[in-house]
């Protein structure tokens, strides 16, 4: 799958469907989204292993339903903070910036 995705990405760049600026924005977004997911997965594996090995610690598996809910609420809070607080503070002179394409891209990337 990774090889096919690489070939498709290379073909899109060579055909100039994707600009270098778009590649940078996409890689930042992917890094921002996937790194916390990777870290969260490793934490859940560690906690599950600790609770199933009988070590006394850990969390019950039934409590893991809270993890997606917490992740969703964290994402929503960060999106709100970015769009309502950070962008207006950073770009106070341009009132239309938060609703522009670049403003929305920056909001999603920052949150």
mmCIF file of C-alpha atoms in Angstrom:
data_model
loop_
_atom_site.group_PDB
_atom_site.id
_atom_site.type_symbol
_atom_site.label_atom_id
_atom_site.label_comp_id
_atom_site.label_asym_id
_atom_site.label_seq_id
_atom_site.Cartn_x
_atom_site.Cartn_y
_atom_site.Cartn_z
ATOM 1 C CA UNK A 1 0.000 0.000 0.000
ATOM 2 C CA UNK A 2 2.795 2.392 0.879
ATOM 3 C CA UNK A 3 4.541 1.732 -2.446
ATOM 4 C CA UNK A 4 1.352 2.352 -4.430
ATOM 5 C CA UNK A 5 0.696 5.560 -2.498
ATOM 6 C CA UNK A 6 4.269 6.693 -3.187
ATOM 7 C CA UNK A 7 3.885 6.004 -6.913
ATOM 8 C CA UNK A 8 0.586 7.861 -7.070
ATOM 9 C CA UNK A 9 2.077 10.807 -5.166
ATOM 10 C CA UNK A 10 5.116 10.911 -7.445
ATOM 11 C CA UNK A 11 2.923 10.836 -10.548
ATOM 12 C CA UNK A 12 0.758 13.666 -9.192
ATOM 13 C CA UNK A 13 3.825 15.813 -8.493
ATOM 14 C CA UNK A 14 5.335 15.106 -11.917
ATOM 15 C CA UNK A 15 2.073 15.968 -13.656
ATOM 16 C CA UNK A 16 1.906 19.129 -11.508
ATOM 17 C CA UNK A 17 -1.469 18.233 -10.020
ATOM 18 C CA UNK A 18 0.136 18.894 -6.649
ATOM 19 C CA UNK A 19 2.396 21.885 -6.022
ATOM 20 C CA UNK A 20 5.322 21.841 -3.564
ATOM 21 C CA UNK A 21 3.330 24.142 -1.257
ATOM 22 C CA UNK A 22 0.462 21.645 -1.232
ATOM 23 C CA UNK A 23 2.894 18.802 -0.456
ATOM 24 C CA UNK A 24 4.317 20.756 2.499
ATOM 25 C CA UNK A 25 0.837 21.541 3.854
ATOM 26 C CA UNK A 26 -0.271 17.939 3.411
ATOM 27 C CA UNK A 27 2.814 16.541 5.128
ATOM 28 C CA UNK A 28 2.396 18.938 8.057
ATOM 29 C CA UNK A 29 -1.249 17.947 8.396
ATOM 30 C CA UNK A 30 -0.490 14.237 8.198
ATOM 31 C CA UNK A 31 2.312 14.584 10.730
ATOM 32 C CA UNK A 32 0.056 16.578 13.054
ATOM 33 C CA UNK A 33 -2.746 14.010 12.835
ATOM 34 C CA UNK A 34 -0.836 10.726 12.684
ATOM 35 C CA UNK A 35 1.817 11.348 15.338
ATOM 36 C CA UNK A 36 -0.701 11.768 18.188
ATOM 37 C CA UNK A 37 -2.586 8.700 16.912
ATOM 38 C CA UNK A 38 0.640 6.663 16.913
ATOM 39 C CA UNK A 39 1.540 7.810 20.417
ATOM 40 C CA UNK A 40 -1.996 7.113 21.658
ATOM 41 C CA UNK A 41 -1.937 3.628 20.150
ATOM 42 C CA UNK A 42 1.363 2.834 21.843
ATOM 43 C CA UNK A 43 0.050 4.097 25.191
ATOM 44 C CA UNK A 44 -3.084 1.952 24.841
ATOM 45 C CA UNK A 45 -0.986 -1.115 23.984
ATOM 46 C CA UNK A 46 1.204 -0.534 27.019
ATOM 47 C CA UNK A 47 -1.745 -0.032 29.362
ATOM 48 C CA UNK A 48 -3.551 -3.075 27.953
ATOM 49 C CA UNK A 49 -0.438 -5.216 28.332
ATOM 50 C CA UNK A 50 -0.004 -4.040 31.925
ATOM 51 C CA UNK A 51 -3.610 -4.830 32.851
ATOM 52 C CA UNK A 52 -3.712 -8.214 31.079
ATOM 53 C CA UNK A 53 -0.391 -9.424 32.483
ATOM 54 C CA UNK A 54 -1.769 -9.287 36.016
ATOM 55 C CA UNK A 55 0.678 -6.640 37.124
ATOM 56 C CA UNK A 56 -1.977 -4.957 39.216
ATOM 57 C CA UNK A 57 -1.930 -1.715 37.250
ATOM 58 C CA UNK A 58 -3.606 -0.749 34.059
ATOM 59 C CA UNK A 59 -7.101 0.140 32.957
ATOM 60 C CA UNK A 60 -10.099 -2.073 32.266
ATOM 61 C CA UNK A 61 -10.869 -2.575 28.594
ATOM 62 C CA UNK A 62 -14.363 -1.158 29.116
ATOM 63 C CA UNK A 63 -12.786 2.218 29.937
ATOM 64 C CA UNK A 64 -11.225 2.419 26.458
ATOM 65 C CA UNK A 65 -14.471 3.797 24.997
ATOM 66 C CA UNK A 66 -13.518 7.066 26.653
ATOM 67 C CA UNK A 67 -10.329 7.385 24.595
ATOM 68 C CA UNK A 68 -12.049 8.187 21.247
ATOM 69 C CA UNK A 69 -14.445 10.532 23.024
ATOM 70 C CA UNK A 70 -11.565 12.361 24.683
ATOM 71 C CA UNK A 71 -9.713 12.579 21.358
ATOM 72 C CA UNK A 72 -12.797 13.990 19.650
ATOM 73 C CA UNK A 73 -13.337 16.565 22.364
ATOM 74 C CA UNK A 74 -9.658 17.562 22.291
ATOM 75 C CA UNK A 75 -9.815 18.057 18.522
ATOM 76 C CA UNK A 76 -12.982 20.132 18.784
ATOM 77 C CA UNK A 77 -11.520 22.322 21.527
ATOM 78 C CA UNK A 78 -8.289 22.871 19.576
ATOM 79 C CA UNK A 79 -10.234 23.718 16.434
ATOM 80 C CA UNK A 80 -12.318 26.254 18.353
ATOM 81 C CA UNK A 81 -9.259 27.814 20.029
ATOM 82 C CA UNK A 82 -7.436 28.084 16.716
ATOM 83 C CA UNK A 83 -10.331 29.580 14.771
ATOM 84 C CA UNK A 84 -11.744 31.890 17.442
ATOM 85 C CA UNK A 85 -8.631 32.935 19.395
ATOM 86 C CA UNK A 86 -5.330 32.340 17.610
ATOM 87 C CA UNK A 87 -6.187 33.404 14.061
ATOM 88 C CA UNK A 88 -7.967 36.607 15.101
ATOM 89 C CA UNK A 89 -4.983 37.499 17.308
ATOM 90 C CA UNK A 90 -2.372 36.717 14.662
ATOM 91 C CA UNK A 91 -4.207 38.275 11.722
ATOM 92 C CA UNK A 92 -6.176 41.064 13.399
ATOM 93 C CA UNK A 93 -5.621 43.493 10.509
ATOM 94 C CA UNK A 94 -7.169 41.121 7.939
ATOM 95 C CA UNK A 95 -10.733 40.368 9.076
ATOM 96 C CA UNK A 96 -11.395 38.048 6.102
ATOM 97 C CA UNK A 97 -8.349 35.840 6.658
ATOM 98 C CA UNK A 98 -9.993 33.217 8.952
ATOM 99 C CA UNK A 99 -12.692 32.522 6.341
ATOM 100 C CA UNK A 100 -10.249 32.333 3.396
ATOM 101 C CA UNK A 101 -8.889 29.044 2.024
ATOM 102 C CA UNK A 102 -5.501 29.710 3.584
ATOM 103 C CA UNK A 103 -7.136 30.605 6.891
ATOM 104 C CA UNK A 104 -9.164 27.380 6.976
ATOM 105 C CA UNK A 105 -6.074 25.351 6.021
ATOM 106 C CA UNK A 106 -4.089 27.009 8.786
ATOM 107 C CA UNK A 107 -6.913 26.371 11.265
ATOM 108 C CA UNK A 108 -7.011 22.650 10.534
ATOM 109 C CA UNK A 109 -3.217 22.357 10.503
ATOM 110 C CA UNK A 110 -2.820 24.174 13.812
ATOM 111 C CA UNK A 111 -5.541 22.255 15.557
#
